[in-house]
Coordinates of C-alpha atoms and ligand atoms in Angstrom, one line a residue:
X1 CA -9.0 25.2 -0.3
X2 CA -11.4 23.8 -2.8
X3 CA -13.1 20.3 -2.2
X4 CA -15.6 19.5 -5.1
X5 CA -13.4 21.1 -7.2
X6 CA -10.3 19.6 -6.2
X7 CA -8.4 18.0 -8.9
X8 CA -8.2 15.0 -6.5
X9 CA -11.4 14.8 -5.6
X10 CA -12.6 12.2 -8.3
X11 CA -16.2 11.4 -7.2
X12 CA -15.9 11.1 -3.2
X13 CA -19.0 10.0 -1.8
X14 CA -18.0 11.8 1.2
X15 CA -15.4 14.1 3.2
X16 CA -15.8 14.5 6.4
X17 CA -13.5 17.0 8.9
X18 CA -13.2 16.7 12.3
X19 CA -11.9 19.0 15.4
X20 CA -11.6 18.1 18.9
X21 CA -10.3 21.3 20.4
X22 CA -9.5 19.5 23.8
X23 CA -7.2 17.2 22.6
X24 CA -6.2 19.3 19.9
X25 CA -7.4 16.7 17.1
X26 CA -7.7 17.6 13.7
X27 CA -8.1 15.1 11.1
X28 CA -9.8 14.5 8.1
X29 CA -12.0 11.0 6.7
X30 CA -12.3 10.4 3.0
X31 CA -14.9 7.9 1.8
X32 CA -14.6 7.5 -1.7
X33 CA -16.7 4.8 -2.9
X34 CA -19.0 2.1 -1.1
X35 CA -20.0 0.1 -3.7
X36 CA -18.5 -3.0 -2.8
X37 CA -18.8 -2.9 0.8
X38 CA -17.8 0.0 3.9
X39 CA -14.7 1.8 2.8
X40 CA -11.6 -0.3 5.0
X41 CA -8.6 2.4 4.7
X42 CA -5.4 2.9 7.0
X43 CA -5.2 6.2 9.3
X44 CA -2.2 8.4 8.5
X45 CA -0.8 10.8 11.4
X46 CA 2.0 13.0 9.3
X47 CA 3.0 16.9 9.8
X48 CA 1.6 18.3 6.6
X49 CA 3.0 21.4 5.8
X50 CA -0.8 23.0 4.9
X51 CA -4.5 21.9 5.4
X52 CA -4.4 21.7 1.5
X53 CA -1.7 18.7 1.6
X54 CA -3.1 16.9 4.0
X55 CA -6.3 16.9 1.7
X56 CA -4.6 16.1 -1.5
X57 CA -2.6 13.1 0.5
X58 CA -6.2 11.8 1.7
X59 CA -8.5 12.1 -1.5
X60 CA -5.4 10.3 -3.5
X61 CA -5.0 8.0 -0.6
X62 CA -8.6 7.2 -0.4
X63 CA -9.3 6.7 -4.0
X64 CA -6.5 4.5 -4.2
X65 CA -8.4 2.4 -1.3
X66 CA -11.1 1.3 -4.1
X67 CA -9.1 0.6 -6.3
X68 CA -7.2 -1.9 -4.2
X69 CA -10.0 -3.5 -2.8
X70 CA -11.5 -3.7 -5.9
X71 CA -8.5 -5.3 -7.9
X72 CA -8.3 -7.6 -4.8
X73 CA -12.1 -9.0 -5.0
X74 CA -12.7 -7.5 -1.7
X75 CA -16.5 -6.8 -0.5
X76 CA -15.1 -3.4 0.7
X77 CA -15.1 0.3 -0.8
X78 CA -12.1 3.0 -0.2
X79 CA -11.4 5.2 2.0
X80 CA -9.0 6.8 4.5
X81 CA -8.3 8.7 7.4
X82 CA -5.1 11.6 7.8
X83 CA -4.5 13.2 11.7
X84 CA -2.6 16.6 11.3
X85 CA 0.4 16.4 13.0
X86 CA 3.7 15.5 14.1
X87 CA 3.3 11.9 15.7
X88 CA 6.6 12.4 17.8
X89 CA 5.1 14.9 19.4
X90 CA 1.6 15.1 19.0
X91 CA 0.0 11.4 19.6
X92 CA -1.8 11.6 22.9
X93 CA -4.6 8.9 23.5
X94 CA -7.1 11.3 24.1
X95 CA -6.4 12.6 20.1
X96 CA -6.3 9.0 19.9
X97 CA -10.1 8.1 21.5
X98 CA -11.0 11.8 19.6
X99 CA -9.7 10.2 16.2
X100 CA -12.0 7.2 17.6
X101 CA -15.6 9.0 18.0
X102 CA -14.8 10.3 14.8
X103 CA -14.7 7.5 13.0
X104 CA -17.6 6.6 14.7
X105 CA -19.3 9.3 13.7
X106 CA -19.2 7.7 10.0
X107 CA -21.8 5.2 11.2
X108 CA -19.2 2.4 9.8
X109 CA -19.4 3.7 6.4
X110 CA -15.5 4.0 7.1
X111 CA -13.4 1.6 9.3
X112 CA -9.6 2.4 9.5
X113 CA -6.1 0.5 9.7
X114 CA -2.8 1.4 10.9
X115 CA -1.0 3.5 8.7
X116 CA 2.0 5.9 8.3
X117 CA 2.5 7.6 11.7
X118 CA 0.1 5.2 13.8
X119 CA 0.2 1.9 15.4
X120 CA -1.3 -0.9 16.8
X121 CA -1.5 0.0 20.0
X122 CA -2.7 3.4 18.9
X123 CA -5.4 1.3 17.4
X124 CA -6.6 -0.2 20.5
X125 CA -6.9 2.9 22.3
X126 CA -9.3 4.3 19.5
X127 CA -11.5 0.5 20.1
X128 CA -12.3 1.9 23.4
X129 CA -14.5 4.8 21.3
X130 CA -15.8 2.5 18.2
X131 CA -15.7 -0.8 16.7
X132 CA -14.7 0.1 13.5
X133 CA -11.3 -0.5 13.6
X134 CA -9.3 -3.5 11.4
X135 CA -5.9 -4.5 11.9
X136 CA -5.7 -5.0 15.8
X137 CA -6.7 -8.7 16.4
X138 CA -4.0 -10.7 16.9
X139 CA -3.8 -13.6 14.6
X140 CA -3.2 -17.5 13.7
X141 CA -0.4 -18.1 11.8
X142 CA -0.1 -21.1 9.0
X143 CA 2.4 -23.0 11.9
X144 CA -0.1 -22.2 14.9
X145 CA 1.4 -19.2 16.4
X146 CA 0.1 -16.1 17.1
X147 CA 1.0 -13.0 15.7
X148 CA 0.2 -9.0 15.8
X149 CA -2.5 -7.8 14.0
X150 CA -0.3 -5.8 12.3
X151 CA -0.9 -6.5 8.2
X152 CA 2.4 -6.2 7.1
X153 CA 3.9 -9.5 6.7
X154 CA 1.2 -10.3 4.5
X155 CA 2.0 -7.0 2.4
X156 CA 5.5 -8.2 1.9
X157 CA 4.6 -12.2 1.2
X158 CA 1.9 -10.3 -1.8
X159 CA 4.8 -7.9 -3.1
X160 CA 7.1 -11.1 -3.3
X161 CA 4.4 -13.2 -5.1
X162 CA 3.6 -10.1 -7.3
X163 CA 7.8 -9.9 -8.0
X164 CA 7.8 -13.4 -9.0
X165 CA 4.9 -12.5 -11.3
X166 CA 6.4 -9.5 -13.2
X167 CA 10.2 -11.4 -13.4
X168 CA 8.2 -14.2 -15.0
X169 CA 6.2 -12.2 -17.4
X170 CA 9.2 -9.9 -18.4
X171 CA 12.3 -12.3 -17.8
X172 CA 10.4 -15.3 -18.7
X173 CA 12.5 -17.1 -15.1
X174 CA 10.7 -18.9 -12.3
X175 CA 13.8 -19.0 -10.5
X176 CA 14.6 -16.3 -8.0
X177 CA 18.2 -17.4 -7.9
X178 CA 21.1 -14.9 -8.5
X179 CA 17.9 -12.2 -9.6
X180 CA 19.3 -8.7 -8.8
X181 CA 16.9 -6.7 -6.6
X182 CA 17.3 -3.1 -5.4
X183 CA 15.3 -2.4 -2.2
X184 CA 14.3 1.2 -1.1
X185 CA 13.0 1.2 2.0
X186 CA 13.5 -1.6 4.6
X187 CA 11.0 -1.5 7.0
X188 CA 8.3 -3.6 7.8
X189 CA 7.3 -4.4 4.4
X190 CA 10.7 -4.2 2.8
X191 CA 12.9 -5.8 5.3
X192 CA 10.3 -8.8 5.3
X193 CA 10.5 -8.6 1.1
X194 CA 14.0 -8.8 1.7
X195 CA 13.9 -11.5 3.5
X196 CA 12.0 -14.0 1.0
X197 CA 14.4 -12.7 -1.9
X198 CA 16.9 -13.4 -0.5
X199 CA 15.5 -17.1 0.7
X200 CA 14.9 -17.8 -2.9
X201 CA 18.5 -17.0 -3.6
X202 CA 18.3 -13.4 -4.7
X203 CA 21.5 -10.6 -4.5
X204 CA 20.0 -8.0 -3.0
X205 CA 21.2 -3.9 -2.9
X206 CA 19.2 -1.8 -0.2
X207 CA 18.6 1.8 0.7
X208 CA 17.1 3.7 3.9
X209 CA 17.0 6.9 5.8
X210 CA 18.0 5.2 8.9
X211 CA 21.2 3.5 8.8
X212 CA 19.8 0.6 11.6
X213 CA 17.8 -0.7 9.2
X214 CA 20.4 -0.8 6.4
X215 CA 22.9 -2.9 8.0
X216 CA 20.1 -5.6 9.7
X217 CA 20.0 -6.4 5.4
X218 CA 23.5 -6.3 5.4
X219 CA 24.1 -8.4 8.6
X220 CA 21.3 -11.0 8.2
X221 CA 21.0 -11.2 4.5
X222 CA 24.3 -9.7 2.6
X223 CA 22.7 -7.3 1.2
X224 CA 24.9 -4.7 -0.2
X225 CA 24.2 -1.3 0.8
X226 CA 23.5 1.8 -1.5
X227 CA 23.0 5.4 -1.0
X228 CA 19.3 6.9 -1.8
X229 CA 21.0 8.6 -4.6
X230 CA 22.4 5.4 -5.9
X231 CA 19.5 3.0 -6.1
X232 CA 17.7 4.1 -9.1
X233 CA 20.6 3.5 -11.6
X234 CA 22.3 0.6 -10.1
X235 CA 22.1 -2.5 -12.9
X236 CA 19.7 -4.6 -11.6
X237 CA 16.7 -6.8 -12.4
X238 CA 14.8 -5.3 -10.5
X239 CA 13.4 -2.0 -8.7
X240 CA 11.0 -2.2 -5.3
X241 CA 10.5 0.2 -4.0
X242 CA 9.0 0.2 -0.6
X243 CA 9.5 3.9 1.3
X244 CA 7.3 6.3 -0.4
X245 CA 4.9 7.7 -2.8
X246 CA 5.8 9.7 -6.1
X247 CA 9.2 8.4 -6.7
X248 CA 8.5 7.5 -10.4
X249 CA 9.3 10.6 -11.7
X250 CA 10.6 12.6 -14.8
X251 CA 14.0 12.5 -12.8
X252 CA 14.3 8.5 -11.7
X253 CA 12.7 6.8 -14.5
X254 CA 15.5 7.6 -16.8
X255 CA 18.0 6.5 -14.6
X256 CA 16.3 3.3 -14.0
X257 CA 18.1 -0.1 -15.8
X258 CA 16.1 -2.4 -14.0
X259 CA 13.8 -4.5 -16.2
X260 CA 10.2 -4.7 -13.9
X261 CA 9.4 -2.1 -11.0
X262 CA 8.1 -4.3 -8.1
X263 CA 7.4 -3.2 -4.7
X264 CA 5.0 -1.9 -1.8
X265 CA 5.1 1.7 -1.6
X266 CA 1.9 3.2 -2.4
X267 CA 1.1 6.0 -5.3
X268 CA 5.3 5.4 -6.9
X269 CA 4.1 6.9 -10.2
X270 CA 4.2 10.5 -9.5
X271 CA 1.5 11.2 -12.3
X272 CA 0.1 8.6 -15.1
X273 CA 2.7 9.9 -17.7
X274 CA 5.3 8.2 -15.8
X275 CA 3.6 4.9 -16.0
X276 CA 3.7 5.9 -19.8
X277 CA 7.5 6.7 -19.8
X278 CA 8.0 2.8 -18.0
X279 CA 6.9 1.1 -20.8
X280 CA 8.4 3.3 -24.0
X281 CA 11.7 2.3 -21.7
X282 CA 10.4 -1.4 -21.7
X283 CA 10.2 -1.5 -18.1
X284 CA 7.1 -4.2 -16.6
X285 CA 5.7 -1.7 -13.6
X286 CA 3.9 -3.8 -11.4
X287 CA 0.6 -1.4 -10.3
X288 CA 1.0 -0.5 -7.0
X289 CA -2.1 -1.3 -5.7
X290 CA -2.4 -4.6 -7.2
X291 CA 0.7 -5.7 -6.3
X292 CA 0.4 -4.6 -2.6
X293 CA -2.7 -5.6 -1.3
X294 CA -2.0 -8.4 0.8
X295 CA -1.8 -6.2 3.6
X296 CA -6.0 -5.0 3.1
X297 CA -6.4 -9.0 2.1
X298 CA -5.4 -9.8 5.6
X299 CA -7.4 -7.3 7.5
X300 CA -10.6 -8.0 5.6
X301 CA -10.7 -11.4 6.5
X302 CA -10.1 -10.2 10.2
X303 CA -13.1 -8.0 10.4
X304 CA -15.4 -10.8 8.3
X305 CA -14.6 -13.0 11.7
X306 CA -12.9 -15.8 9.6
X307 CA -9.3 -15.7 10.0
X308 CA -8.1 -18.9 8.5
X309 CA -4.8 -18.3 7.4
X310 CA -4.9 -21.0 4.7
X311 CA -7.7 -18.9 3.1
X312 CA -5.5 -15.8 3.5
X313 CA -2.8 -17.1 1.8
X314 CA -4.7 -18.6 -0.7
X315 CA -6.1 -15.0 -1.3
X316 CA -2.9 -13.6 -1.5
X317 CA -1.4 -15.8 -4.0
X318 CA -4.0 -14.7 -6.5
X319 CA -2.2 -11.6 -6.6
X320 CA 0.0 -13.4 -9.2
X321 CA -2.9 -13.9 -11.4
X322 CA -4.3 -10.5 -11.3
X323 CA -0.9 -9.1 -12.3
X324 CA -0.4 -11.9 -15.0
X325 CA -4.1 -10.5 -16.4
X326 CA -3.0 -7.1 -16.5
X327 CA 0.2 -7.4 -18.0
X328 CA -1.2 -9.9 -21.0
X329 CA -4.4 -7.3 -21.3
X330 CA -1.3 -4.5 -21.2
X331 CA 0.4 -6.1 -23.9
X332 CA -1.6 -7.0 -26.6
X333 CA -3.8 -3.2 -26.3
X334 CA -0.4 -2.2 -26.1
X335 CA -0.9 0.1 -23.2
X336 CA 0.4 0.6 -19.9
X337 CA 0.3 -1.6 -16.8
X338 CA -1.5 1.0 -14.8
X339 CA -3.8 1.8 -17.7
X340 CA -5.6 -1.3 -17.8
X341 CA -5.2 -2.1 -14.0
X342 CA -7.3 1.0 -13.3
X343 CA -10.1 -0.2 -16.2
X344 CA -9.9 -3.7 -14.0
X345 CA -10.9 -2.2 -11.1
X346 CA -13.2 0.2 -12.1
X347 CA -15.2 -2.8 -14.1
X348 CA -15.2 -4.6 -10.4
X349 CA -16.3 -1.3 -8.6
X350 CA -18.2 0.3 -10.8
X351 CA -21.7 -1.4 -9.9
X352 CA -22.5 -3.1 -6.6
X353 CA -21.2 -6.1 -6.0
X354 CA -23.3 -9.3 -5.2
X355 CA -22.5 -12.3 -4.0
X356 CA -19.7 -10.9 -1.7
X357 CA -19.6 -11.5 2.3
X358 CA -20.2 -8.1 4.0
X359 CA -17.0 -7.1 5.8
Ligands
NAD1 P1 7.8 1.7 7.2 O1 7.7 3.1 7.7 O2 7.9 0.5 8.2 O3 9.1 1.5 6.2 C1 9.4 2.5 5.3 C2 10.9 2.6 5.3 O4 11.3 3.5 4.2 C3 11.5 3.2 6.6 O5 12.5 2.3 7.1 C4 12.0 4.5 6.2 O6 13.1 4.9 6.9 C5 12.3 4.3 4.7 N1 12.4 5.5 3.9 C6 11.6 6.6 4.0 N2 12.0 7.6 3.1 C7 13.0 7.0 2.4 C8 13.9 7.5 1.4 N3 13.7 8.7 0.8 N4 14.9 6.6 0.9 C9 15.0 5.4 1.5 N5 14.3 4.9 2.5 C10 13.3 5.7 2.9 O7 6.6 1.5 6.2 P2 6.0 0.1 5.6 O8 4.9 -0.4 6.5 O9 7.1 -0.9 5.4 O10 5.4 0.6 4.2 C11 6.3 0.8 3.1 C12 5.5 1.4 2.0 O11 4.5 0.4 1.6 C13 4.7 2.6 2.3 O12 4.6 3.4 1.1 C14 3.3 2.1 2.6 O13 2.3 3.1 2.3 C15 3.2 0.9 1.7 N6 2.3 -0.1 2.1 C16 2.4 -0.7 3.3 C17 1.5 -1.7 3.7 C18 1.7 -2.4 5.0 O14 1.0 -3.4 5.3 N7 2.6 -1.9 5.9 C19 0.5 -2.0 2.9 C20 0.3 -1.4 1.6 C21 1.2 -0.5 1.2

């Protein structure tokens, strides 16, 4: 297994691999640039099929991290965290505290989130071994109440400002009234998109594994449900989808009659052609990572110590901005949306920062 060499490995600063053969703990941390601040990154627990994936999953996962922070106007770098393993089965807390002096062996050059496979409670066990852990505190919200420190709400209020955005720019409407949306993936991001949509007045079709979570969109909001099979080519508006990585692809993008591709999921172009292949078709692809990063907004004002969640939201809402940057850049150098979002953030990471807040 190759790391310098890896076609993923883009410039890490560092890769770090840890064991804990008590707990049975074996996880990789992938700090891919520190310019801007320590790299703040989510820790995955997944069953990867080899060493190798698991690698590939962080170093993509990781570099995506700066790029996101970056695009956000974040003081923080990129980075991220993977446990090997089935979390069903596997997730004890003393893997848990292990994952936690292993983070703290970084020296908080990497502080980690919730993430696929992990949770907040899973969280505050690894607090008990370091302090560089985001994402647990529980929060104000805009009405007073508290809430988990879970970051997802804020995902989902970013990817439904970011929606607006791309319908705007591409549909040239304000209103979400009558738009079509097809949802894959309704779980805590996507049910919570869903939910907005379909507040603004949006028809919504939605698709999941789990059929629980398929008929809470049907009960609560009418959604209509689809099969996974069904979701690409249904004639919509628009596409979000929310579940997982790598589902642009030489197979969905043709089916696609949506006008804009708009949701959370992170890494949906399965390679930089497909981002290509969107706009030949005249599709507006909203960048993934600039489009879902109210989730990292959130939990970097948490670990500055300066939670207001008017600032937050204010944050959040210049997703819209960013996006409406990238698409008129897009346009007139008549290249793709992910093109010049990646030459966005790499102007903003390339050199320290200064000026920023530490987080
Ligand atoms: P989640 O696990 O709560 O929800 C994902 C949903 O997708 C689940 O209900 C799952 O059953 C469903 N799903 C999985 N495979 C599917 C398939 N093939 N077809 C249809 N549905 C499928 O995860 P989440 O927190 O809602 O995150 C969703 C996506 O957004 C992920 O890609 C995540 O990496 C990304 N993201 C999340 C956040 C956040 O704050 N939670 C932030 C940024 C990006």
């Amino acid at each position: 297994m190759n790391v310098f060499s890896h076609p993923d490995f883009d410039g890490h600063e560092r890769v770090l691999f840890g064991h804990d053969p008590k707990s049975g703990l074996k996880a990789i941390i992938a700090i891919h640039n520190t310019n801007l601040g320590p790299a703040l990154g989510g820790c995955r627990m997944w069953p990867y099929a080899s060493e190798g994936e698991a690698l590939k999953d962080v170093l993509r996962l990781s570099r995506g991290m700066t790029y996101k922070s970056a695009l956000a106007n974040l003081p923080l770098g990129g980075g991220k965290a993977v446990i090997l393993g089935d979390p069903r089965q596997q997730k004890t807390p003393e893997l848990l505290r292990a994952m936690g002096r292993f983070i703290e062996s970084a020296n908080g050059h990497y502080i980690t989130a919730e993430d696929s496979g992990t949770s907040v409670p899973d969280l505050k066990i690894m607090t008990e071994e370091t302090s560089y852990v985001a994402g647990v505190m529980e929060k104000p919200c805009a009405d007073g109440h508290l809430r988990s420190g879970d970051p997802s709400p804020s995902t989902a209020y970013g990817v439904y400002r970011g929606l607006m955005s791309a319908v705007e720019f591409r549909m040239g409407r304000t209103d979400l009234s009558g738009l079509k949306v097809a949802i894959q993936g309704v779980g805590n991001v996507g049910f919570r998109l869903a939910k907005h949509l379909h507040e603004a007045g949006a028809e919504l079709w939605v698709t999941d594994i789990y059929d629980d979570m398929v008929q809470r969109c049907v009960n609560e909001l009418g959604a209509k449900a689809v099969s996974s099979d069904e979701i690409y080519s249904l004639d919509v508006d628009v596409f979000a989808p929310c579940a997982m990585g790598g589902i642009l692809n030489d197979e969905t993008v043709s089916q696609l009659k949506a006008k804009v591709v708009a949701g959370a999921a992170n890494n949906q172009l399965e390679s930089p052609v497909h981002g290509n292949l969107l706009r030949d078709r005249g599709i507006l692809y909203a960048p993934d990572y600039a489009i879902n990063s109210g989730g990292i907004i959130d939990v970097c004002y948490e670990r500055m110590g300066n939670f207001d969640p008017k600032a937050v939201n204010d944050h959040i809402e210049s997703i819209h901005s960013t996006l409406m940057e990238i698409f008129t850049r897009a346009e007139s150098e008549k290249q793709p949306t992910h093109v010049i979002a990646d030459q966005v953030a790499r102007e903003r990471f390339s050199k320290p920062a200064e000026n920023l807040q530490s987080a």
